[in-house]
Short mmCIF file of C-alpha atoms in Angstrom, two decimals:
data_model
loop_
_atom_site.label_atom_id
_atom_site.label_comp_id
_atom_site.label_asym_id
_atom_site.label_seq_id
_atom_site.Cartn_x
_atom_site.Cartn_y
_atom_site.Cartn_z
CA UNK I 549 0.05 0.01 -0.08
CA UNK I 550 2.27 2.72 -1.28
CA UNK I 551 -0.37 5.31 -1.75
CA UNK I 552 -3.64 6.53 -0.19
CA UNK I 553 -5.56 5.16 -3.28
CA UNK I 554 -4.50 1.57 -2.40
CA UNK I 555 -4.68 2.06 1.40
CA UNK I 556 -8.54 3.27 1.23
CA UNK I 557 -9.41 0.23 -0.56
CA UNK I 558 -7.91 -2.16 2.10
CA UNK I 559 -9.38 -0.77 5.24
CA UNK I 560 -11.15 2.12 7.11
CA UNK I 561 -8.36 4.88 7.18
CA UNK I 562 -7.89 6.83 10.46
CA UNK I 563 -7.69 10.65 10.23
CA UNK I 564 -6.09 12.55 13.07
CA UNK I 565 -7.88 14.98 15.47
CA UNK I 566 -7.84 18.61 16.28
CA UNK I 567 -4.63 20.61 15.96
CA UNK I 568 -6.15 23.44 17.87
CA UNK I 569 -7.18 21.61 20.79
CA UNK I 570 -3.68 20.07 21.27
CA UNK I 571 -2.04 23.49 20.75
CA UNK I 572 -4.00 24.82 23.72
CA UNK I 573 -2.28 22.26 25.98
CA UNK I 574 1.02 24.28 25.29
CA UNK I 575 -0.61 27.35 26.52
CA UNK I 576 1.77 29.55 24.28
CA UNK I 577 2.11 33.16 25.17
CA UNK I 578 2.23 36.06 22.43
CA UNK I 579 6.01 35.70 22.67
CA UNK I 580 6.01 32.09 21.91
CA UNK I 581 3.91 32.62 18.72
CA UNK I 582 6.34 35.49 17.66
CA UNK I 583 9.30 33.60 18.31
CA UNK I 584 12.93 35.15 17.63
CA UNK I 585 12.00 35.95 13.94
CA UNK I 586 8.68 38.02 14.61
CA UNK I 587 9.62 39.38 18.04
CA UNK I 588 9.15 42.99 16.77
CA UNK I 589 6.35 42.42 14.65
CA UNK I 590 3.79 45.54 14.77
CA UNK I 591 0.58 43.26 14.71
CA UNK I 592 -0.38 40.95 17.32
CA UNK I 593 0.31 37.25 16.63
CA UNK I 594 -1.37 35.24 19.42
CA UNK I 595 -3.84 32.91 17.98
CA UNK I 596 -2.20 32.53 14.51
CA UNK I 597 -1.77 28.92 14.85
CA UNK I 598 -0.54 28.35 11.42
CA UNK I 599 2.45 30.53 12.31
CA UNK I 600 3.44 28.07 14.96
CA UNK I 601 4.79 26.01 12.09
CA UNK I 602 7.69 28.45 11.63
CA UNK I 603 7.95 29.53 15.38
CA UNK I 604 7.26 26.43 16.93
CA UNK I 605 8.13 23.63 14.52
CA UNK I 606 8.79 21.01 17.31
CA UNK I 607 5.46 21.37 18.98
CA UNK I 608 3.79 20.93 15.57
CA UNK I 609 5.91 17.89 14.73
CA UNK I 610 5.15 16.46 18.24
CA UNK I 611 1.39 16.70 17.72
CA UNK I 612 1.71 14.93 14.16
CA UNK I 613 3.78 12.18 16.15
CA UNK I 614 1.33 11.86 18.93
CA UNK I 615 -1.60 11.21 16.58
CA UNK I 616 0.43 8.80 14.35
CA UNK I 617 1.22 7.02 17.57
CA UNK I 618 -2.62 6.87 18.61
CA UNK I 619 -3.21 4.90 15.23
CA UNK I 620 -3.82 7.51 12.74
CA UNK I 621 -3.10 6.84 9.17
CA UNK I 622 -3.44 10.63 7.83
CA UNK I 623 -2.51 13.58 9.60
CA UNK I 624 -3.52 17.10 8.42
CA UNK I 625 -1.23 19.90 7.87
CA UNK I 626 -1.20 23.03 10.15
CA UNK I 627 -2.58 25.01 7.46
CA UNK I 628 -6.36 25.80 8.21
CA UNK I 629 -5.96 29.29 7.79
CA UNK I 630 -3.07 29.37 5.18
CA UNK I 631 -4.51 31.63 2.64
CA UNK I 632 -3.80 35.38 1.89
CA UNK I 633 -7.48 36.05 2.89
CA UNK I 634 -7.23 34.42 6.41
CA UNK I 635 -3.72 35.78 7.13
CA UNK I 636 -4.87 39.21 6.24
CA UNK I 637 -6.05 39.32 9.83
CA UNK I 638 -2.36 39.19 11.10
CA UNK I 639 -0.99 41.19 8.10
CA UNK I 640 1.08 38.28 7.10
CA UNK I 641 -0.18 37.68 3.57
CA UNK I 642 3.58 37.48 2.54
CA UNK I 643 4.13 34.32 4.47
CA UNK I 644 1.50 32.05 2.74
CA UNK I 645 4.05 29.94 0.60
CA UNK I 646 6.34 29.48 3.32
CA UNK I 647 3.78 28.54 6.05
CA UNK I 648 2.15 26.06 3.76
CA UNK I 649 5.52 24.43 2.44
CA UNK I 650 6.89 24.15 5.75
CA UNK I 651 3.71 22.77 7.52
CA UNK I 652 3.55 20.25 4.80
CA UNK I 653 7.11 19.39 5.16
CA UNK I 654 6.99 18.93 9.00
CA UNK I 655 4.07 16.68 8.56
CA UNK I 656 5.64 14.70 5.75
CA UNK I 657 8.84 14.10 7.63
CA UNK I 658 7.01 12.72 10.61
CA UNK I 659 5.02 10.60 8.18
CA UNK I 660 7.92 9.05 6.68
CA UNK I 661 9.49 8.35 9.87
CA UNK I 662 6.56 6.16 11.03
CA UNK I 663 6.22 4.70 7.60
CA UNK I 664 9.84 3.65 7.54
CA UNK I 665 9.23 2.07 11.09
CA UNK I 666 6.38 -0.24 9.69
CA UNK I 667 6.21 -0.35 5.89
CA UNK I 668 2.93 -2.46 6.22
CA UNK I 669 1.04 0.87 7.68
CA UNK I 670 2.11 3.67 5.39
CA UNK I 671 1.23 7.22 6.83
CA UNK I 672 -0.04 10.02 4.72
CA UNK I 673 -0.26 13.74 4.89
CA UNK I 674 -3.49 15.69 3.98
CA UNK I 675 -3.04 19.33 3.16
CA UNK I 676 -5.61 21.21 4.91
CA UNK I 677 -7.61 23.87 3.19
CA UNK I 678 -9.80 25.68 5.30
CA UNK I 679 -12.89 27.78 4.35
CA UNK I 680 -11.35 31.30 5.09
CA UNK I 681 -12.96 33.90 7.14
CA UNK I 682 -15.18 35.30 4.27
CA UNK I 683 -18.07 33.90 2.38
CA UNK I 684 -18.88 34.26 -1.41
CA UNK I 685 -22.48 33.42 -1.15
CA UNK I 686 -23.82 35.51 1.72
CA UNK I 687 -23.33 39.35 2.46
CA UNK I 688 -21.77 40.34 6.01
CA UNK I 689 -23.97 43.47 5.94
CA UNK I 690 -27.65 42.85 6.57
CA UNK I 691 -28.28 46.20 5.14
CA UNK I 692 -26.77 45.48 1.85
CA UNK I 693 -27.85 41.77 0.84
CA UNK I 694 -26.20 42.16 -2.55
CA UNK I 695 -22.86 42.96 -1.07
CA UNK I 696 -19.86 40.42 -1.04
CA UNK I 697 -16.78 40.73 1.01
CA UNK I 698 -14.78 38.17 -1.20
CA UNK I 699 -15.38 37.08 -4.78
CA UNK I 700 -14.86 33.80 -6.53
CA UNK I 701 -11.86 35.10 -8.31
CA UNK I 702 -10.46 36.32 -5.04
CA UNK I 703 -10.77 32.86 -3.61
CA UNK I 704 -9.37 30.94 -6.65
CA UNK I 705 -6.23 33.03 -6.70
CA UNK I 706 -5.83 32.58 -2.71
CA UNK I 707 -6.53 28.73 -2.79
CA UNK I 708 -4.38 28.14 -5.70
CA UNK I 709 -1.45 29.63 -4.00
CA UNK I 710 -1.87 27.73 -0.99
CA UNK I 711 -2.57 24.36 -2.88
CA UNK I 712 0.59 24.87 -4.90
CA UNK I 713 2.89 25.09 -1.68
CA UNK I 714 1.18 22.19 0.07
CA UNK I 715 1.97 20.09 -2.94
CA UNK I 716 5.44 21.47 -3.18
CA UNK I 717 5.72 20.55 0.43
CA UNK I 718 4.86 16.98 -0.11
CA UNK I 719 1.29 16.34 0.90
CA UNK I 720 -0.38 13.07 -0.57
CA UNK I 721 -3.68 14.42 -0.68
CA UNK I 722 -5.65 17.87 -0.41
CA UNK I 723 -8.26 18.27 2.08
CA UNK I 724 -11.01 21.06 1.33
CA UNK I 725 -12.53 21.03 4.53
CA UNK I 726 -14.97 22.71 6.97
CA UNK I 727 -17.07 23.86 4.01
CA UNK I 728 -19.81 26.27 5.35
CA UNK I 729 -20.19 27.91 1.84
CA UNK I 730 -19.98 25.50 -1.24
CA UNK I 731 -19.13 28.15 -3.53
CA UNK I 732 -15.86 28.87 -1.45
CA UNK I 733 -15.18 25.27 -1.85
CA UNK I 734 -15.87 25.28 -5.63
CA UNK I 735 -13.49 28.15 -6.07
CA UNK I 736 -10.94 25.89 -4.22
CA UNK I 737 -11.60 22.84 -6.28
CA UNK I 738 -11.41 24.96 -9.55
CA UNK I 739 -7.99 26.22 -8.39
CA UNK I 740 -6.72 22.54 -7.61
CA UNK I 741 -7.91 21.44 -11.17
CA UNK I 742 -5.93 24.30 -12.85
CA UNK I 743 -2.80 23.05 -10.91
CA UNK I 744 -3.31 19.53 -11.88
CA UNK I 745 -3.71 20.49 -15.55
CA UNK I 746 -0.98 23.11 -15.76
CA UNK I 747 1.54 20.78 -13.93
CA UNK I 748 0.40 17.49 -15.11
CA UNK I 749 -0.13 16.01 -11.85
CA UNK I 750 -3.01 13.96 -10.41
CA UNK I 751 -3.35 14.52 -6.68
CA UNK I 752 -6.51 13.14 -4.85
CA UNK I 753 -8.98 15.34 -3.26
CA UNK I 754 -10.95 15.04 -0.21
CA UNK I 755 -13.96 17.50 0.57
CA UNK I 756 -15.61 17.86 3.93
CA UNK I 757 -18.68 20.01 4.45
CA UNK I 758 -20.10 21.14 7.63
CA UNK I 759 -23.70 20.81 8.52
CA UNK I 760 -24.27 23.83 10.90
CA UNK I 761 -27.15 23.11 13.06
CA UNK I 762 -30.19 20.75 13.32
CA UNK I 763 -31.73 22.22 10.25
CA UNK I 764 -29.27 19.70 8.22
CA UNK I 765 -27.81 22.41 6.06
CA UNK I 766 -24.64 24.26 5.52
CA UNK I 767 -24.48 27.91 6.56
CA UNK I 768 -25.14 28.96 2.77
CA UNK I 769 -28.15 27.08 2.95
CA UNK I 770 -27.70 23.65 1.16
CA UNK I 771 -29.03 20.29 1.97
CA UNK I 772 -26.88 17.22 2.27
CA UNK I 773 -27.97 16.18 -1.35
CA UNK I 774 -27.50 20.00 -2.77
CA UNK I 775 -24.05 19.94 -1.20
CA UNK I 776 -23.11 16.78 -2.84
CA UNK I 777 -24.55 17.56 -6.12
CA UNK I 778 -22.48 21.09 -6.16
CA UNK I 779 -19.12 19.28 -5.90
CA UNK I 780 -19.71 15.90 -7.63
CA UNK I 781 -18.55 17.41 -11.22
CA UNK I 782 -14.95 17.02 -9.82
CA UNK I 783 -13.47 13.43 -9.37
CA UNK I 784 -12.92 13.43 -5.61
CA UNK I 785 -11.14 10.64 -3.51
CA UNK I 786 -13.88 11.38 -0.83
CA UNK I 787 -16.63 13.35 0.55
CA UNK I 788 -17.89 13.81 4.02
CA UNK I 789 -18.66 15.92 7.00
CA UNK I 790 -16.70 17.58 9.92
CA UNK I 791 -16.96 20.27 12.70
CA UNK I 792 -20.17 21.99 14.08
CA UNK I 793 -21.82 18.62 15.41
CA UNK I 794 -20.80 15.82 17.27
CA UNK I 795 -20.73 12.31 16.09
CA UNK I 796 -24.15 11.43 17.45
CA UNK I 797 -25.84 14.51 15.80
CA UNK I 798 -23.97 13.96 12.57
CA UNK I 799 -25.06 10.33 11.94
CA UNK I 800 -28.25 10.83 10.07
CA UNK I 801 -26.54 13.43 7.77
CA UNK I 802 -23.58 11.22 7.10
CA UNK I 803 -26.20 8.33 6.37
CA UNK I 804 -28.06 10.30 3.73
CA UNK I 805 -24.56 11.28 2.15
CA UNK I 806 -23.34 7.68 2.07
CA UNK I 807 -26.21 6.52 0.14
CA UNK I 808 -26.10 9.19 -2.34
CA UNK I 809 -22.60 9.32 -3.49
CA UNK I 810 -20.17 6.71 -5.30
CA UNK I 811 -16.99 8.58 -3.86
CA UNK I 812 -15.38 7.24 -0.59
CA UNK I 813 -16.87 8.82 2.39
CA UNK I 814 -15.41 10.68 5.47
CA UNK I 815 -16.26 12.03 8.75
CA UNK I 816 -14.34 13.96 11.49
CA UNK I 817 -16.89 15.14 13.94
CA UNK I 818 -16.49 17.24 17.29
CA UNK I 819 -16.22 15.63 20.60
CA UNK I 820 -19.79 16.32 21.40
CA UNK I 821 -21.22 19.77 21.38
CA UNK I 822 -19.68 22.49 23.21
CA UNK I 823 -20.72 23.24 26.98
CA UNK I 824 -21.55 26.68 28.29
CA UNK I 825 -17.66 27.57 28.50
CA UNK I 826 -17.28 26.46 24.74
CA UNK I 827 -15.34 23.23 25.91
CA UNK I 828 -15.87 19.91 24.76
CA UNK I 829 -16.63 17.25 27.13
CA UNK I 830 -17.24 13.87 25.36
CA UNK I 831 -14.93 11.25 26.35
CA UNK I 832 -13.00 8.94 24.06
CA UNK I 833 -15.27 6.15 24.97
CA UNK I 834 -18.34 8.00 24.39
CA UNK I 835 -17.15 9.12 21.00
CA UNK I 836 -16.26 5.44 20.07
CA UNK I 837 -19.51 4.16 20.83
CA UNK I 838 -21.15 6.92 18.58
CA UNK I 839 -18.63 6.33 15.84
CA UNK I 840 -19.19 2.56 15.91
CA UNK I 841 -22.74 3.05 14.84
CA UNK I 842 -21.22 4.48 11.59
CA UNK I 843 -19.27 1.53 11.10
CA UNK I 844 -22.13 -1.13 11.83
CA UNK I 845 -23.98 0.60 9.17
CA UNK I 846 -21.01 0.53 6.76
CA UNK I 847 -21.02 4.38 6.17
CA UNK I 848 -17.38 5.20 6.36
CA UNK I 849 -14.02 5.01 4.49
CA UNK I 850 -12.07 7.59 6.49
CA UNK I 851 -12.81 8.47 10.10
CA UNK I 852 -11.15 11.06 12.62
CA UNK I 853 -12.09 13.76 14.84
CA UNK I 854 -12.43 17.69 14.84
CA UNK I 855 -12.79 20.23 17.72
CA UNK I 856 -12.19 18.88 21.18
CA UNK I 857 -10.62 15.64 20.07
CA UNK I 858 -7.09 14.51 20.96
CA UNK I 859 -4.89 11.49 20.62
CA UNK I 860 -7.09 9.65 23.39
CA UNK I 861 -10.16 9.91 20.99
CA UNK I 862 -8.34 8.91 18.00
CA UNK I 863 -6.92 5.74 19.54
CA UNK I 864 -10.30 4.91 20.80
CA UNK I 865 -11.78 5.26 17.23
CA UNK I 866 -8.86 3.60 15.59
CA UNK I 867 -9.37 0.34 17.89
CA UNK I 868 -12.89 -0.04 16.93
CA UNK I 869 -12.69 0.65 13.36
CA UNK I 870 -10.12 -2.26 12.71
CA UNK I 871 -13.09 -4.45 13.52
CA UNK I 872 -15.06 -3.26 10.53
CA UNK I 873 -14.80 -3.41 6.80
CA UNK I 874 -14.73 -0.10 4.80
CA UNK I 875 -17.89 1.08 3.04
CA UNK I 876 -17.67 0.08 -0.65
CA UNK I 877 -17.55 3.05 -3.06
CA UNK I 878 -20.83 3.16 -5.08
CA UNK I 879 -22.87 1.55 -2.14
CA UNK I 880 -26.30 2.26 -3.02
CA UNK I 881 -27.74 -1.05 -2.13
CA UNK I 882 -30.79 0.34 -0.15
CA UNK I 883 -32.26 3.64 0.54
CA UNK I 884 -31.63 4.77 4.10
CA UNK I 885 -34.64 4.56 6.76
CA UNK I 886 -34.07 8.00 8.23
#
């Protein structure tokens, strides 16, 4: 299994858990975020987690290492906000190429380290491409419903720059994730397809949307089926959902998706819903029991965790997933009883 296409046909692949949750354990200060290189930078940098790939690379590598040790087959790069659009919050647009390249390189180095130890269990790196902090479908001004803070072309250019740097850094797959606005995702997919054609490469693509609440829709108003239809013109490795909901709440939407798509499926839900303090309380054992329902139904090819999850959650998920067969792509045997 020397590539992710072979691996996904053999077993359920385990994705890592949350990067942000793990970074909170370090309690990094403003000075830690700045490091020596940016000690005199005029903007506040605390909270710019992507920057830690440059100023605290050992911590980023250690987090990847912990997830691989927990049983992950795939880790995500520390690049969720790695576009010029998102980096504008810190006046660091000029760092995008370096941030993405270094984040990919760090993750790939750790992946190769683990693969070398056990060639029968190859480890992979997914280049994390977040949704940015702007939406192409909705106006941020209720008094100007026609206004848009970003255009499709703005997004295409930004995503193309990020994706090229991630590929150069050595990622095995690109993960367009936490999609709350499908138009943003379509810009990312368009940019990736441009790169594939221009550079004559064929890198696998994962897409993971976000069902924002009990309405069962994305923030831009799409149902599960509409979201799937909007992105199915691209030859994807997988499509799935992450964030916003815990594994229990995500189950019915994942079930609908799995019965409608011929792509492989993925999920990396939160560790339950946040409490009154915005913290996630769901234990590894609780999350494991909810995830096992996915497995019993044969809904999943790639499974991991999002907000609030850590290596303990991933270890529990990996332990139960090994007892089940992966969902067969094109599984449309029965319509779900939802």
